[in-house]
């Protein structure tokens, strides 16, 4: 069991306010100060610093925060493991983005379940930002993400590499005939995922690299569901940028078509990620290996 002062430290890291941390922990502010002072003496370093009356983590405090958060989440996983072994059933929580969960993982997950009937799987759906929050909080053990994330903060393995393309209805009539660049599409209605979505993040980064933003599109519709975007594309309600794997069937059947652009050819990795330095790393690597056996070749 982790020292109770570690919980105080992690709460202060979250709130960056001693008073707010004390209220959240239901202890006094002097007690919070004593706990932090104890840890600073234990580790012989300053963990927090005030700048312009605002509390900040020091570089050493940030290092400690990362390691202690991993330890806290590992302890939670150990409790679950002990509980599972008592009943002879193991539990595993995996987070997936909408695109991956609906178009890239089902066959592989089915094979994994057939090979491991003793494991109960809890599959969480969310955008990349939401999954990182769940992972950091210990609610999930692994996440398979499509968007950009701070790789230096996580252990990770590539799951697959996917084409990212511009798409529209096969019968779509462009406002600018025969568009050749992203700029030529700015007068079209853009169907786009919500902020925090990996699919949107990839588009935003690509546009920025070309001096553009989503706001440069005259009209856009923000949708929090990939199926709805694909449905709107089929009804010729606009254009979109998404992973080819999500519309593979529609492209093959001729309902949708890829928009060939001279300045837009992109691929992006889907990654399996987990907490860096976790004591369960070997176990997660083993799970990755099994998923790779059924994963599409990159």
PDB file of C-alpha atoms in Angstrom:
ATOM      1  CA  UNK A   1       0.000   0.000   0.000  1.00  0.00           C
ATOM      2  CA  UNK A   2       1.370   3.403  -0.990  1.00  0.00           C
ATOM      3  CA  UNK A   3       2.090   5.988   1.687  1.00  0.00           C
ATOM      4  CA  UNK A   4      -0.942   8.250   2.267  1.00  0.00           C
ATOM      5  CA  UNK A   5       1.244  11.307   1.632  1.00  0.00           C
ATOM      6  CA  UNK A   6       1.643  10.199  -1.970  1.00  0.00           C
ATOM      7  CA  UNK A   7      -2.091  10.679  -2.499  1.00  0.00           C
ATOM      8  CA  UNK A   8      -1.722  14.195  -1.086  1.00  0.00           C
ATOM      9  CA  UNK A   9       1.153  14.930  -3.455  1.00  0.00           C
ATOM     10  CA  UNK A  10      -0.758  13.646  -6.504  1.00  0.00           C
ATOM     11  CA  UNK A  11      -3.822  15.671  -5.533  1.00  0.00           C
ATOM     12  CA  UNK A  12      -1.740  18.853  -5.257  1.00  0.00           C
ATOM     13  CA  UNK A  13      -0.263  18.007  -8.675  1.00  0.00           C
ATOM     14  CA  UNK A  14      -3.795  17.867 -10.030  1.00  0.00           C
ATOM     15  CA  UNK A  15      -5.126  21.014  -8.380  1.00  0.00           C
ATOM     16  CA  UNK A  16      -1.908  23.060  -8.104  1.00  0.00           C
ATOM     17  CA  UNK A  17      -3.493  24.585  -5.041  1.00  0.00           C
ATOM     18  CA  UNK A  18      -2.936  23.505  -1.422  1.00  0.00           C
ATOM     19  CA  UNK A  19      -6.351  24.751  -0.273  1.00  0.00           C
ATOM     20  CA  UNK A  20      -8.206  22.968  -3.078  1.00  0.00           C
ATOM     21  CA  UNK A  21      -6.225  19.774  -2.416  1.00  0.00           C
ATOM     22  CA  UNK A  22      -7.054  19.922   1.295  1.00  0.00           C
ATOM     23  CA  UNK A  23     -10.753  20.322   0.516  1.00  0.00           C
ATOM     24  CA  UNK A  24     -10.694  17.428  -1.963  1.00  0.00           C
ATOM     25  CA  UNK A  25      -8.888  15.161   0.522  1.00  0.00           C
ATOM     26  CA  UNK A  26     -10.993  16.340   3.467  1.00  0.00           C
ATOM     27  CA  UNK A  27      -7.928  17.297   5.516  1.00  0.00           C
ATOM     28  CA  UNK A  28      -6.540  20.639   6.681  1.00  0.00           C
ATOM     29  CA  UNK A  29      -4.275  22.847   4.586  1.00  0.00           C
ATOM     30  CA  UNK A  30      -1.457  22.615   7.199  1.00  0.00           C
ATOM     31  CA  UNK A  31      -1.672  18.819   6.865  1.00  0.00           C
ATOM     32  CA  UNK A  32      -1.218  19.119   3.113  1.00  0.00           C
ATOM     33  CA  UNK A  33       1.826  21.340   3.650  1.00  0.00           C
ATOM     34  CA  UNK A  34       3.271  18.838   6.149  1.00  0.00           C
ATOM     35  CA  UNK A  35       2.818  15.938   3.709  1.00  0.00           C
ATOM     36  CA  UNK A  36       4.552  17.818   0.897  1.00  0.00           C
ATOM     37  CA  UNK A  37       7.348  18.927   3.223  1.00  0.00           C
ATOM     38  CA  UNK A  38       7.847  15.312   4.339  1.00  0.00           C
ATOM     39  CA  UNK A  39       8.213  14.120   0.739  1.00  0.00           C
ATOM     40  CA  UNK A  40      10.584  16.951  -0.109  1.00  0.00           C
ATOM     41  CA  UNK A  41      12.787  15.909   2.811  1.00  0.00           C
ATOM     42  CA  UNK A  42      12.524  12.240   1.807  1.00  0.00           C
ATOM     43  CA  UNK A  43      13.634  12.952  -1.746  1.00  0.00           C
ATOM     44  CA  UNK A  44      15.903  15.860  -0.809  1.00  0.00           C
ATOM     45  CA  UNK A  45      14.480  18.193  -3.418  1.00  0.00           C
ATOM     46  CA  UNK A  46      11.841  20.869  -3.977  1.00  0.00           C
ATOM     47  CA  UNK A  47       8.673  19.526  -5.567  1.00  0.00           C
ATOM     48  CA  UNK A  48       6.724  22.755  -6.027  1.00  0.00           C
ATOM     49  CA  UNK A  49       7.586  26.397  -6.583  1.00  0.00           C
ATOM     50  CA  UNK A  50       5.539  29.612  -6.556  1.00  0.00           C
ATOM     51  CA  UNK A  51       5.819  32.011  -9.491  1.00  0.00           C
ATOM     52  CA  UNK A  52       3.639  35.129  -9.483  1.00  0.00           C
ATOM     53  CA  UNK A  53       1.532  33.593  -6.704  1.00  0.00           C
ATOM     54  CA  UNK A  54       0.822  30.531  -8.886  1.00  0.00           C
ATOM     55  CA  UNK A  55       1.940  27.050  -7.819  1.00  0.00           C
ATOM     56  CA  UNK A  56       3.992  25.014 -10.315  1.00  0.00           C
ATOM     57  CA  UNK A  57       5.640  21.609 -10.250  1.00  0.00           C
ATOM     58  CA  UNK A  58       9.430  21.707 -10.377  1.00  0.00           C
ATOM     59  CA  UNK A  59      11.278  19.520 -12.870  1.00  0.00           C
ATOM     60  CA  UNK A  60      11.942  17.034 -10.070  1.00  0.00           C
ATOM     61  CA  UNK A  61       8.321  17.223  -8.961  1.00  0.00           C
ATOM     62  CA  UNK A  62       7.201  16.298 -12.470  1.00  0.00           C
ATOM     63  CA  UNK A  63       9.548  13.292 -12.517  1.00  0.00           C
ATOM     64  CA  UNK A  64       8.186  12.134  -9.159  1.00  0.00           C
ATOM     65  CA  UNK A  65       4.596  12.713 -10.289  1.00  0.00           C
ATOM     66  CA  UNK A  66       5.019  10.447 -13.337  1.00  0.00           C
ATOM     67  CA  UNK A  67       6.579   7.611 -11.340  1.00  0.00           C
ATOM     68  CA  UNK A  68       4.174   7.809  -8.396  1.00  0.00           C
ATOM     69  CA  UNK A  69       1.155   7.936 -10.699  1.00  0.00           C
ATOM     70  CA  UNK A  70       2.390   4.774 -12.406  1.00  0.00           C
ATOM     71  CA  UNK A  71       2.921   3.140  -8.991  1.00  0.00           C
ATOM     72  CA  UNK A  72      -0.572   4.141  -7.898  1.00  0.00           C
ATOM     73  CA  UNK A  73      -2.146   2.702 -11.046  1.00  0.00           C
ATOM     74  CA  UNK A  74      -0.038  -0.465 -10.767  1.00  0.00           C
ATOM     75  CA  UNK A  75      -1.253  -0.903  -7.197  1.00  0.00           C
ATOM     76  CA  UNK A  76      -4.839  -0.625  -8.447  1.00  0.00           C
ATOM     77  CA  UNK A  77      -4.050  -3.246 -11.100  1.00  0.00           C
ATOM     78  CA  UNK A  78      -2.512  -5.535  -8.464  1.00  0.00           C
ATOM     79  CA  UNK A  79      -5.704  -5.366  -6.394  1.00  0.00           C
ATOM     80  CA  UNK A  80      -7.753  -6.245  -9.464  1.00  0.00           C
ATOM     81  CA  UNK A  81      -5.388  -9.105 -10.256  1.00  0.00           C
ATOM     82  CA  UNK A  82      -5.678 -10.540  -6.746  1.00  0.00           C
ATOM     83  CA  UNK A  83      -9.449 -10.221  -6.872  1.00  0.00           C
ATOM     84  CA  UNK A  84      -9.548 -11.859 -10.301  1.00  0.00           C
ATOM     85  CA  UNK A  85      -7.363 -14.766  -9.210  1.00  0.00           C
ATOM     86  CA  UNK A  86      -9.688 -15.407  -6.278  1.00  0.00           C
ATOM     87  CA  UNK A  87     -12.521 -16.035  -8.744  1.00  0.00           C
ATOM     88  CA  UNK A  88     -10.268 -17.576 -11.397  1.00  0.00           C
ATOM     89  CA  UNK A  89     -11.197 -14.900 -13.918  1.00  0.00           C
ATOM     90  CA  UNK A  90      -8.894 -12.173 -15.190  1.00  0.00           C
ATOM     91  CA  UNK A  91     -10.118  -8.704 -16.223  1.00  0.00           C
ATOM     92  CA  UNK A  92      -8.563  -6.388 -18.757  1.00  0.00           C
ATOM     93  CA  UNK A  93      -9.684  -2.861 -19.641  1.00  0.00           C
ATOM     94  CA  UNK A  94      -8.720  -1.550 -23.066  1.00  0.00           C
ATOM     95  CA  UNK A  95      -9.504   1.857 -24.517  1.00  0.00           C
ATOM     96  CA  UNK A  96      -9.995   2.374 -28.250  1.00  0.00           C
ATOM     97  CA  UNK A  97     -10.835   5.342 -30.419  1.00  0.00           C
ATOM     98  CA  UNK A  98     -14.040   5.208 -32.441  1.00  0.00           C
ATOM     99  CA  UNK A  99     -12.318   4.461 -35.762  1.00  0.00           C
ATOM    100  CA  UNK A 100     -10.129   1.711 -34.297  1.00  0.00           C
ATOM    101  CA  UNK A 101     -12.929   0.164 -32.242  1.00  0.00           C
ATOM    102  CA  UNK A 102     -15.324  -0.048 -35.154  1.00  0.00           C
ATOM    103  CA  UNK A 103     -13.040  -0.735 -38.099  1.00  0.00           C
ATOM    104  CA  UNK A 104      -9.620  -2.025 -36.988  1.00  0.00           C
ATOM    105  CA  UNK A 105      -9.871  -4.188 -33.844  1.00  0.00           C
ATOM    106  CA  UNK A 106     -12.962  -6.416 -33.993  1.00  0.00           C
ATOM    107  CA  UNK A 107     -11.388  -9.398 -35.818  1.00  0.00           C
ATOM    108  CA  UNK A 108      -8.239  -9.247 -33.696  1.00  0.00           C
ATOM    109  CA  UNK A 109     -10.177  -8.895 -30.452  1.00  0.00           C
ATOM    110  CA  UNK A 110     -12.427 -11.829 -31.406  1.00  0.00           C
ATOM    111  CA  UNK A 111      -9.383 -14.052 -31.955  1.00  0.00           C
ATOM    112  CA  UNK A 112      -7.882 -12.915 -28.651  1.00  0.00           C
ATOM    113  CA  UNK A 113     -11.093 -13.745 -26.781  1.00  0.00           C
ATOM    114  CA  UNK A 114     -11.265 -17.196 -28.371  1.00  0.00           C
ATOM    115  CA  UNK A 115      -7.688 -17.865 -27.276  1.00  0.00           C
ATOM    116  CA  UNK A 116      -8.315 -16.501 -23.761  1.00  0.00           C
ATOM    117  CA  UNK A 117     -11.789 -17.478 -22.512  1.00  0.00           C
ATOM    118  CA  UNK A 118     -10.557 -16.838 -18.936  1.00  0.00           C
ATOM    119  CA  UNK A 119     -10.241 -13.090 -19.573  1.00  0.00           C
ATOM    120  CA  UNK A 120     -13.093 -10.601 -19.216  1.00  0.00           C
ATOM    121  CA  UNK A 121     -12.573  -7.613 -21.515  1.00  0.00           C
ATOM    122  CA  UNK A 122     -13.957  -4.148 -20.835  1.00  0.00           C
ATOM    123  CA  UNK A 123     -13.708  -2.115 -24.033  1.00  0.00           C
ATOM    124  CA  UNK A 124     -13.893   1.666 -23.538  1.00  0.00           C
ATOM    125  CA  UNK A 125     -14.638   4.018 -26.428  1.00  0.00           C
ATOM    126  CA  UNK A 126     -13.399   7.591 -26.513  1.00  0.00           C
ATOM    127  CA  UNK A 127     -11.398  10.063 -28.510  1.00  0.00           C
ATOM    128  CA  UNK A 128      -7.627  10.183 -28.062  1.00  0.00           C
ATOM    129  CA  UNK A 129      -7.722  12.910 -25.402  1.00  0.00           C
ATOM    130  CA  UNK A 130     -10.345  11.028 -23.362  1.00  0.00           C
ATOM    131  CA  UNK A 131      -8.392   7.761 -23.545  1.00  0.00           C
ATOM    132  CA  UNK A 132      -5.207   9.436 -22.323  1.00  0.00           C
ATOM    133  CA  UNK A 133      -7.151  10.737 -19.321  1.00  0.00           C
ATOM    134  CA  UNK A 134      -8.506   7.232 -18.578  1.00  0.00           C
ATOM    135  CA  UNK A 135      -5.033   5.731 -18.943  1.00  0.00           C
ATOM    136  CA  UNK A 136      -3.442   8.326 -16.670  1.00  0.00           C
ATOM    137  CA  UNK A 137      -6.156   7.731 -14.088  1.00  0.00           C
ATOM    138  CA  UNK A 138      -5.759   3.959 -14.109  1.00  0.00           C
ATOM    139  CA  UNK A 139      -9.269   3.264 -15.436  1.00  0.00           C
ATOM    140  CA  UNK A 140      -7.822   1.399 -18.423  1.00  0.00           C
ATOM    141  CA  UNK A 141      -4.621  -0.614 -18.783  1.00  0.00           C
ATOM    142  CA  UNK A 142      -4.037  -0.193 -22.505  1.00  0.00           C
ATOM    143  CA  UNK A 143      -5.212   2.219 -25.161  1.00  0.00           C
ATOM    144  CA  UNK A 144      -5.114   1.909 -28.939  1.00  0.00           C
ATOM    145  CA  UNK A 145      -5.042   5.428 -30.345  1.00  0.00           C
ATOM    146  CA  UNK A 146      -4.958   7.013 -33.772  1.00  0.00           C
ATOM    147  CA  UNK A 147      -4.097  10.598 -32.887  1.00  0.00           C
ATOM    148  CA  UNK A 148      -0.942  12.365 -31.828  1.00  0.00           C
ATOM    149  CA  UNK A 149       0.084  11.989 -28.185  1.00  0.00           C
ATOM    150  CA  UNK A 150       3.256  12.734 -26.148  1.00  0.00           C
ATOM    151  CA  UNK A 151       5.172   9.543 -26.945  1.00  0.00           C
ATOM    152  CA  UNK A 152       7.876  10.346 -24.411  1.00  0.00           C
ATOM    153  CA  UNK A 153       5.301   9.900 -21.624  1.00  0.00           C
ATOM    154  CA  UNK A 154       4.124   6.408 -22.581  1.00  0.00           C
ATOM    155  CA  UNK A 155       5.379   2.963 -23.499  1.00  0.00           C
ATOM    156  CA  UNK A 156       4.068   2.168 -26.964  1.00  0.00           C
ATOM    157  CA  UNK A 157       4.045  -0.297 -29.845  1.00  0.00           C
ATOM    158  CA  UNK A 158       2.854   0.304 -33.387  1.00  0.00           C
ATOM    159  CA  UNK A 159      -0.336  -1.588 -34.140  1.00  0.00           C
ATOM    160  CA  UNK A 160      -0.687  -0.701 -37.831  1.00  0.00           C
ATOM    161  CA  UNK A 161      -0.047   2.045 -40.384  1.00  0.00           C
ATOM    162  CA  UNK A 162      -3.132   3.395 -42.135  1.00  0.00           C
ATOM    163  CA  UNK A 163      -3.802   5.647 -45.122  1.00  0.00           C
ATOM    164  CA  UNK A 164      -5.466   8.967 -44.296  1.00  0.00           C
ATOM    165  CA  UNK A 165      -7.424  10.326 -47.251  1.00  0.00           C
ATOM    166  CA  UNK A 166      -9.889  12.938 -48.499  1.00  0.00           C
ATOM    167  CA  UNK A 167     -13.322  11.448 -49.323  1.00  0.00           C
ATOM    168  CA  UNK A 168     -16.636  12.452 -50.851  1.00  0.00           C
ATOM    169  CA  UNK A 169     -19.696  10.885 -52.475  1.00  0.00           C
ATOM    170  CA  UNK A 170     -19.011   9.271 -55.843  1.00  0.00           C
ATOM    171  CA  UNK A 171     -21.543  11.645 -57.436  1.00  0.00           C
ATOM    172  CA  UNK A 172     -20.220  14.781 -55.731  1.00  0.00           C
ATOM    173  CA  UNK A 173     -19.928  17.923 -57.859  1.00  0.00           C
ATOM    174  CA  UNK A 174     -17.100  20.146 -56.686  1.00  0.00           C
ATOM    175  CA  UNK A 175     -17.533  23.904 -56.511  1.00  0.00           C
ATOM    176  CA  UNK A 176     -14.046  24.211 -58.031  1.00  0.00           C
ATOM    177  CA  UNK A 177     -13.834  21.722 -60.891  1.00  0.00           C
ATOM    178  CA  UNK A 178     -11.121  19.088 -60.546  1.00  0.00           C
ATOM    179  CA  UNK A 179      -9.588  20.197 -57.208  1.00  0.00           C
ATOM    180  CA  UNK A 180      -5.858  19.477 -56.967  1.00  0.00           C
ATOM    181  CA  UNK A 181      -4.975  20.926 -53.547  1.00  0.00           C
ATOM    182  CA  UNK A 182      -6.510  21.191 -50.076  1.00  0.00           C
ATOM    183  CA  UNK A 183      -7.030  24.903 -50.686  1.00  0.00           C
ATOM    184  CA  UNK A 184      -9.261  24.036 -53.647  1.00  0.00           C
ATOM    185  CA  UNK A 185     -11.588  22.276 -51.176  1.00  0.00           C
ATOM    186  CA  UNK A 186     -11.952  25.235 -48.788  1.00  0.00           C
ATOM    187  CA  UNK A 187     -15.252  26.221 -50.403  1.00  0.00           C
ATOM    188  CA  UNK A 188     -16.736  22.759 -49.753  1.00  0.00           C
ATOM    189  CA  UNK A 189     -18.639  21.761 -46.621  1.00  0.00           C
ATOM    190  CA  UNK A 190     -16.196  19.921 -44.345  1.00  0.00           C
ATOM    191  CA  UNK A 191     -17.511  17.075 -42.181  1.00  0.00           C
ATOM    192  CA  UNK A 192     -15.170  16.869 -39.199  1.00  0.00           C
ATOM    193  CA  UNK A 193     -14.897  15.077 -35.857  1.00  0.00           C
ATOM    194  CA  UNK A 194     -15.007  16.884 -32.514  1.00  0.00           C
ATOM    195  CA  UNK A 195     -11.997  18.482 -30.806  1.00  0.00           C
ATOM    196  CA  UNK A 196      -9.880  15.865 -29.013  1.00  0.00           C
ATOM    197  CA  UNK A 197     -10.538  13.273 -31.729  1.00  0.00           C
ATOM    198  CA  UNK A 198      -7.439  11.681 -33.230  1.00  0.00           C
ATOM    199  CA  UNK A 199      -8.960  11.863 -36.717  1.00  0.00           C
ATOM    200  CA  UNK A 200      -9.484  15.612 -36.330  1.00  0.00           C
ATOM    201  CA  UNK A 201      -6.083  16.165 -34.733  1.00  0.00           C
ATOM    202  CA  UNK A 202      -4.306  14.593 -37.712  1.00  0.00           C
ATOM    203  CA  UNK A 203      -6.244  16.873 -40.065  1.00  0.00           C
ATOM    204  CA  UNK A 204      -5.523  19.967 -37.977  1.00  0.00           C
ATOM    205  CA  UNK A 205      -1.787  19.263 -37.914  1.00  0.00           C
ATOM    206  CA  UNK A 206      -1.760  18.632 -41.659  1.00  0.00           C
ATOM    207  CA  UNK A 207      -3.614  21.879 -42.352  1.00  0.00           C
ATOM    208  CA  UNK A 208      -1.294  23.880 -40.092  1.00  0.00           C
ATOM    209  CA  UNK A 209       1.712  22.531 -42.002  1.00  0.00           C
ATOM    210  CA  UNK A 210       0.139  24.088 -45.118  1.00  0.00           C
ATOM    211  CA  UNK A 211      -0.782  27.373 -43.457  1.00  0.00           C
ATOM    212  CA  UNK A 212      -4.453  26.458 -43.180  1.00  0.00           C
ATOM    213  CA  UNK A 213      -7.017  25.848 -40.432  1.00  0.00           C
ATOM    214  CA  UNK A 214     -10.418  24.180 -40.232  1.00  0.00           C
ATOM    215  CA  UNK A 215     -11.899  27.682 -39.964  1.00  0.00           C
ATOM    216  CA  UNK A 216     -10.649  28.342 -43.523  1.00  0.00           C
ATOM    217  CA  UNK A 217     -13.408  26.054 -44.781  1.00  0.00           C
ATOM    218  CA  UNK A 218     -16.436  28.246 -45.484  1.00  0.00           C
ATOM    219  CA  UNK A 219     -18.837  25.649 -44.080  1.00  0.00           C
ATOM    220  CA  UNK A 220     -18.191  22.752 -41.732  1.00  0.00           C
ATOM    221  CA  UNK A 221     -20.246  20.314 -39.714  1.00  0.00           C
ATOM    222  CA  UNK A 222     -18.803  18.888 -36.480  1.00  0.00           C
ATOM    223  CA  UNK A 223     -19.908  15.339 -35.709  1.00  0.00           C
ATOM    224  CA  UNK A 224     -18.950  13.166 -32.724  1.00  0.00           C
ATOM    225  CA  UNK A 225     -19.607   9.874 -34.487  1.00  0.00           C
ATOM    226  CA  UNK A 226     -17.796   8.323 -37.450  1.00  0.00           C
ATOM    227  CA  UNK A 227     -20.870   6.397 -38.658  1.00  0.00           C
ATOM    228  CA  UNK A 228     -22.788   9.675 -38.940  1.00  0.00           C
ATOM    229  CA  UNK A 229     -19.979  11.287 -40.928  1.00  0.00           C
ATOM    230  CA  UNK A 230     -19.935   8.337 -43.335  1.00  0.00           C
ATOM    231  CA  UNK A 231     -23.730   8.496 -43.605  1.00  0.00           C
ATOM    232  CA  UNK A 232     -23.572  12.196 -44.456  1.00  0.00           C
ATOM    233  CA  UNK A 233     -20.875  11.517 -47.040  1.00  0.00           C
ATOM    234  CA  UNK A 234     -23.135   8.930 -48.673  1.00  0.00           C
ATOM    235  CA  UNK A 235     -25.895  11.543 -48.816  1.00  0.00           C
ATOM    236  CA  UNK A 236     -23.441  13.946 -50.507  1.00  0.00           C
ATOM    237  CA  UNK A 237     -23.572  16.459 -47.668  1.00  0.00           C
ATOM    238  CA  UNK A 238     -19.915  17.422 -47.867  1.00  0.00           C
ATOM    239  CA  UNK A 239     -16.349  16.147 -47.938  1.00  0.00           C
ATOM    240  CA  UNK A 240     -14.229  14.709 -45.152  1.00  0.00           C
ATOM    241  CA  UNK A 241     -10.712  13.585 -44.236  1.00  0.00           C
ATOM    242  CA  UNK A 242     -10.529  10.241 -42.489  1.00  0.00           C
ATOM    243  CA  UNK A 243      -8.787   6.887 -42.335  1.00  0.00           C
ATOM    244  CA  UNK A 244      -9.291   4.780 -45.463  1.00  0.00           C
ATOM    245  CA  UNK A 245      -9.990   1.707 -43.329  1.00  0.00           C
ATOM    246  CA  UNK A 246     -13.220   3.362 -42.115  1.00  0.00           C
ATOM    247  CA  UNK A 247     -14.671   3.628 -45.643  1.00  0.00           C
ATOM    248  CA  UNK A 248     -13.019   0.652 -47.354  1.00  0.00           C
ATOM    249  CA  UNK A 249     -16.336  -1.020 -48.185  1.00  0.00           C
ATOM    250  CA  UNK A 250     -17.927   2.184 -49.490  1.00  0.00           C
ATOM    251  CA  UNK A 251     -14.913   2.898 -51.712  1.00  0.00           C
ATOM    252  CA  UNK A 252     -14.906  -0.642 -53.129  1.00  0.00           C
ATOM    253  CA  UNK A 253     -18.657  -0.530 -53.831  1.00  0.00           C
ATOM    254  CA  UNK A 254     -18.361   2.856 -55.543  1.00  0.00           C
ATOM    255  CA  UNK A 255     -20.630   4.728 -53.122  1.00  0.00           C
ATOM    256  CA  UNK A 256     -17.773   6.989 -52.027  1.00  0.00           C
ATOM    257  CA  UNK A 257     -14.577   8.014 -53.784  1.00  0.00           C
ATOM    258  CA  UNK A 258     -11.173   9.255 -52.721  1.00  0.00           C
ATOM    259  CA  UNK A 259     -10.331  12.823 -53.681  1.00  0.00           C
ATOM    260  CA  UNK A 260      -6.836  12.733 -55.214  1.00  0.00           C
ATOM    261  CA  UNK A 261      -4.819  15.773 -54.136  1.00  0.00           C
ATOM    262  CA  UNK A 262      -1.344  16.773 -55.246  1.00  0.00           C
ATOM    263  CA  UNK A 263      -0.405  18.165 -51.826  1.00  0.00           C
ATOM    264  CA  UNK A 264      -2.012  15.562 -49.579  1.00  0.00           C
ATOM    265  CA  UNK A 265      -0.667  12.019 -49.280  1.00  0.00           C
ATOM    266  CA  UNK A 266      -0.605  10.827 -45.716  1.00  0.00           C
ATOM    267  CA  UNK A 267      -0.239   7.742 -43.573  1.00  0.00           C
ATOM    268  CA  UNK A 268      -0.447   7.571 -39.784  1.00  0.00           C
ATOM    269  CA  UNK A 269       0.276   4.917 -37.167  1.00  0.00           C
ATOM    270  CA  UNK A 270      -2.248   3.348 -34.830  1.00  0.00           C
ATOM    271  CA  UNK A 271      -0.378   2.745 -31.558  1.00  0.00           C
ATOM    272  CA  UNK A 272      -0.975   0.553 -28.512  1.00  0.00           C
ATOM    273  CA  UNK A 273       0.103   2.552 -25.461  1.00  0.00           C
ATOM    274  CA  UNK A 274       0.371   2.008 -21.706  1.00  0.00           C
ATOM    275  CA  UNK A 275       2.024   3.628 -18.723  1.00  0.00           C
ATOM    276  CA  UNK A 276       5.775   3.956 -18.940  1.00  0.00           C
ATOM    277  CA  UNK A 277       7.728   1.814 -16.433  1.00  0.00           C
ATOM    278  CA  UNK A 278       4.633  -0.172 -15.410  1.00  0.00           C
ATOM    279  CA  UNK A 279       5.381  -3.470 -13.675  1.00  0.00           C
ATOM    280  CA  UNK A 280       2.889  -5.006 -16.113  1.00  0.00           C
ATOM    281  CA  UNK A 281       4.916  -4.054 -19.189  1.00  0.00           C
ATOM    282  CA  UNK A 282       5.853  -7.678 -20.011  1.00  0.00           C
ATOM    283  CA  UNK A 283       2.197  -8.674 -19.809  1.00  0.00           C
ATOM    284  CA  UNK A 284       1.160  -5.809 -22.090  1.00  0.00           C
ATOM    285  CA  UNK A 285       3.897  -6.663 -24.583  1.00  0.00           C
ATOM    286  CA  UNK A 286       2.573 -10.227 -24.665  1.00  0.00           C
ATOM    287  CA  UNK A 287      -0.940  -8.930 -25.401  1.00  0.00           C
ATOM    288  CA  UNK A 288       0.481  -6.689 -28.137  1.00  0.00           C
ATOM    289  CA  UNK A 289       2.226  -9.675 -29.681  1.00  0.00           C
ATOM    290  CA  UNK A 290      -1.011 -11.629 -29.861  1.00  0.00           C
ATOM    291  CA  UNK A 291      -2.872  -8.712 -31.428  1.00  0.00           C
ATOM    292  CA  UNK A 292      -0.066  -8.272 -33.952  1.00  0.00           C
ATOM    293  CA  UNK A 293      -0.523 -11.872 -35.089  1.00  0.00           C
ATOM    294  CA  UNK A 294      -3.936 -10.935 -36.447  1.00  0.00           C
ATOM    295  CA  UNK A 295      -3.224  -7.300 -37.238  1.00  0.00           C
ATOM    296  CA  UNK A 296      -3.036  -6.135 -40.856  1.00  0.00           C
ATOM    297  CA  UNK A 297       0.465  -5.891 -42.306  1.00  0.00           C
ATOM    298  CA  UNK A 298       1.866  -2.373 -42.408  1.00  0.00           C
TER     299      UNK A 298
END
